[in-house]
Amino acid sequence: MTARRNATRGTAYEEGLLFERSRPGRVGAALPPLDVPDVDAESVLGSRAVRDDDLGLPEVSEVDVVRHFTRLSTWNAAVDLGLYPLGSCTMKYNPKLNEKIARLPGFAASHPLLPESELQGFLELCWRLEQALAEVSGMDRVTLQPAAGAQGELAGIMMIRAYHEARGERRRQVLIPDTAHGTNPASAALNGYEVVAIPSGPDGILHPEDLEKRMTPEVAALMLTNPNTLGLFETHVARLAEIVHDQGGLVYGDGANLNALMGEARPGDLGIDVMHFNLHKTFSTPHGGGGPGAGPVGVKNILAPHLPAPVVRKRDESEGGGFTLDHEFPHSIGRLHGFFGNVGMLVRAYAYLRSLGRDGLHHCSRMAVLNANYLLARLRSVFHAPYGPTVMHECILSDRHLEPAGVTTLDLAKRLIDHGYHPPTIYFPLVVPGAIMIEPTESESLEGLDRFVDALLEIEREAREDPESVKTAPHATRLGRLDETRAARRPVLRWDPASDADD
Ligand SMILES: Cc1ncc(COP(=O)(O)O)c(C=O)c1O
């Protein structure tokens, strides 16, 4: 096995598989003595359930395994290592208190098939979380089932479709501004709707006259993100909702950016009929990344009959009190997730809500907005900033001023890695060519923000004086610039025994 060494760090960047480290007879665990009768498995389970062939698992020691995974973990960028300024699909810091609460055995070790009487604490948590989310957003009811923001959107549009169908209407279109996240048109299209894009105005927000031109009785819904993905508050939201409602349509609110609004404004008060929450963007749960996330959906009472069943219900004292799962939703869109959704996320979000309380959440939103504006104020004299002068939770820059040096947004993002930062979201929103989208969130200190700005300013200076070093970045990582135009040429990762020589 060969390993090339990274010039900057002097470390081997290749890591073999545990299977390659396997040595016959090497073990990493000592099992306790058998404390149950030794039975012939085949006679109990039947031959189809028992394998006698070698599973071919790696035979490795504990230290082999610990070092392997610890080494791999150092290859990752992580929000626990530093600012993670990814706009839109933001990953905000997850307080460790949430982790502690989610690991309480009553939550972490409960079996989902326990009878309701044994799940009262958990059902109460779900009910309380629903109430809290409804209060923050101004919605009437909430479902916790969807596994991600995107699935929440799907659920919301399904409910909108069910609502129109229950009224005997078959509407064909969903209107979506051109600044929307890609999941919006995908959710509408998956529900069989034709997606009609509406251009945002030169100031980056949607204008009533542009909506009016496209709003007809064929339109089932407007999907509106507020603040939008340019980090701008849709100031006409109430009028936009009125225009849609006047023609019998509904307004879907993409609530992914609620982190900018808590305690300041509630989507439900602004005319939104249904919205999803991205727990990872607002209530500090880890981002599912296609995995075990959570994207609860809040609805106004008109859509409540269509909520995914079952729904947690607080029983009256006359029914014996406590909490129960209500399956009686004849107009429900159906179940979206097994059991109760991704429970660990719900517990973390509830812990976050309770530990901050009303004033704490309000303070979070104010700090998130202040931080984004601080970044924009420090960067806009050097980088092209197409919108502003002030923003909400995130700010957008572009590579326009880097063009004379032949340096692009992609180059800048790669060079930021050398400064120890996960790159921001790039080339989104689509309405900004060469977009660099930065969402610092509320957790960064002033010094942390200044360090990040200094890194960006340093890259901008380097782009003018030594563009090659930016265009060939990253230089300090285990792998250099990948040829992203040829994904088929994937690097083979191998372990170099020499790198372990001084272990
Ligand atoms: C504006 C917006 N809408 C929808 C989504 C989709 O959410 P998720 O990644 O949880 O599916 C995101 C991503 O976080 C987003 O930023």
Short mmCIF file of N, CA, C and O in Angstrom, two decimals, residues 128 349-357:
data_model
loop_
_atom_site.label_atom_id
_atom_site.label_comp_id
_atom_site.label_asym_id
_atom_site.label_seq_id
_atom_site.Cartn_x
_atom_site.Cartn_y
_atom_site.Cartn_z
N ARG A 128 -46.74 18.69 24.26
CA ARG A 128 -46.20 19.99 24.67
C ARG A 128 -45.37 20.63 23.54
O ARG A 128 -45.39 21.84 23.35
N ALA A 349 -35.47 19.03 20.39
CA ALA A 349 -36.13 20.31 20.10
C ALA A 349 -36.90 20.80 21.32
O ALA A 349 -36.88 21.99 21.65
N TYR A 350 -37.55 19.88 22.01
CA TYR A 350 -38.32 20.27 23.19
C TYR A 350 -37.38 20.78 24.28
O TYR A 350 -37.64 21.79 24.95
N ALA A 351 -36.24 20.07 24.45
CA ALA A 351 -35.26 20.49 25.46
C ALA A 351 -34.78 21.91 25.14
O ALA A 351 -34.63 22.75 26.04
N TYR A 352 -34.55 22.17 23.87
CA TYR A 352 -34.06 23.49 23.45
C TYR A 352 -35.10 24.57 23.75
O TYR A 352 -34.79 25.61 24.34
N LEU A 353 -36.35 24.27 23.37
CA LEU A 353 -37.43 25.23 23.60
C LEU A 353 -37.58 25.55 25.09
O LEU A 353 -37.72 26.70 25.49
N ARG A 354 -37.53 24.50 25.90
CA ARG A 354 -37.73 24.71 27.34
C ARG A 354 -36.54 25.39 27.98
O ARG A 354 -36.68 26.16 28.93
N SER A 355 -35.32 25.06 27.51
CA SER A 355 -34.17 25.66 28.17
C SER A 355 -34.06 27.15 27.84
O SER A 355 -33.58 27.93 28.64
N LEU A 356 -34.53 27.56 26.66
CA LEU A 356 -34.45 28.99 26.31
C LEU A 356 -35.68 29.77 26.73
O LEU A 356 -35.57 30.94 27.12
N GLY A 357 -36.85 29.13 26.63
CA GLY A 357 -38.08 29.85 26.98
C GLY A 357 -38.39 30.95 25.98
O GLY A 357 -37.65 31.19 25.02
#
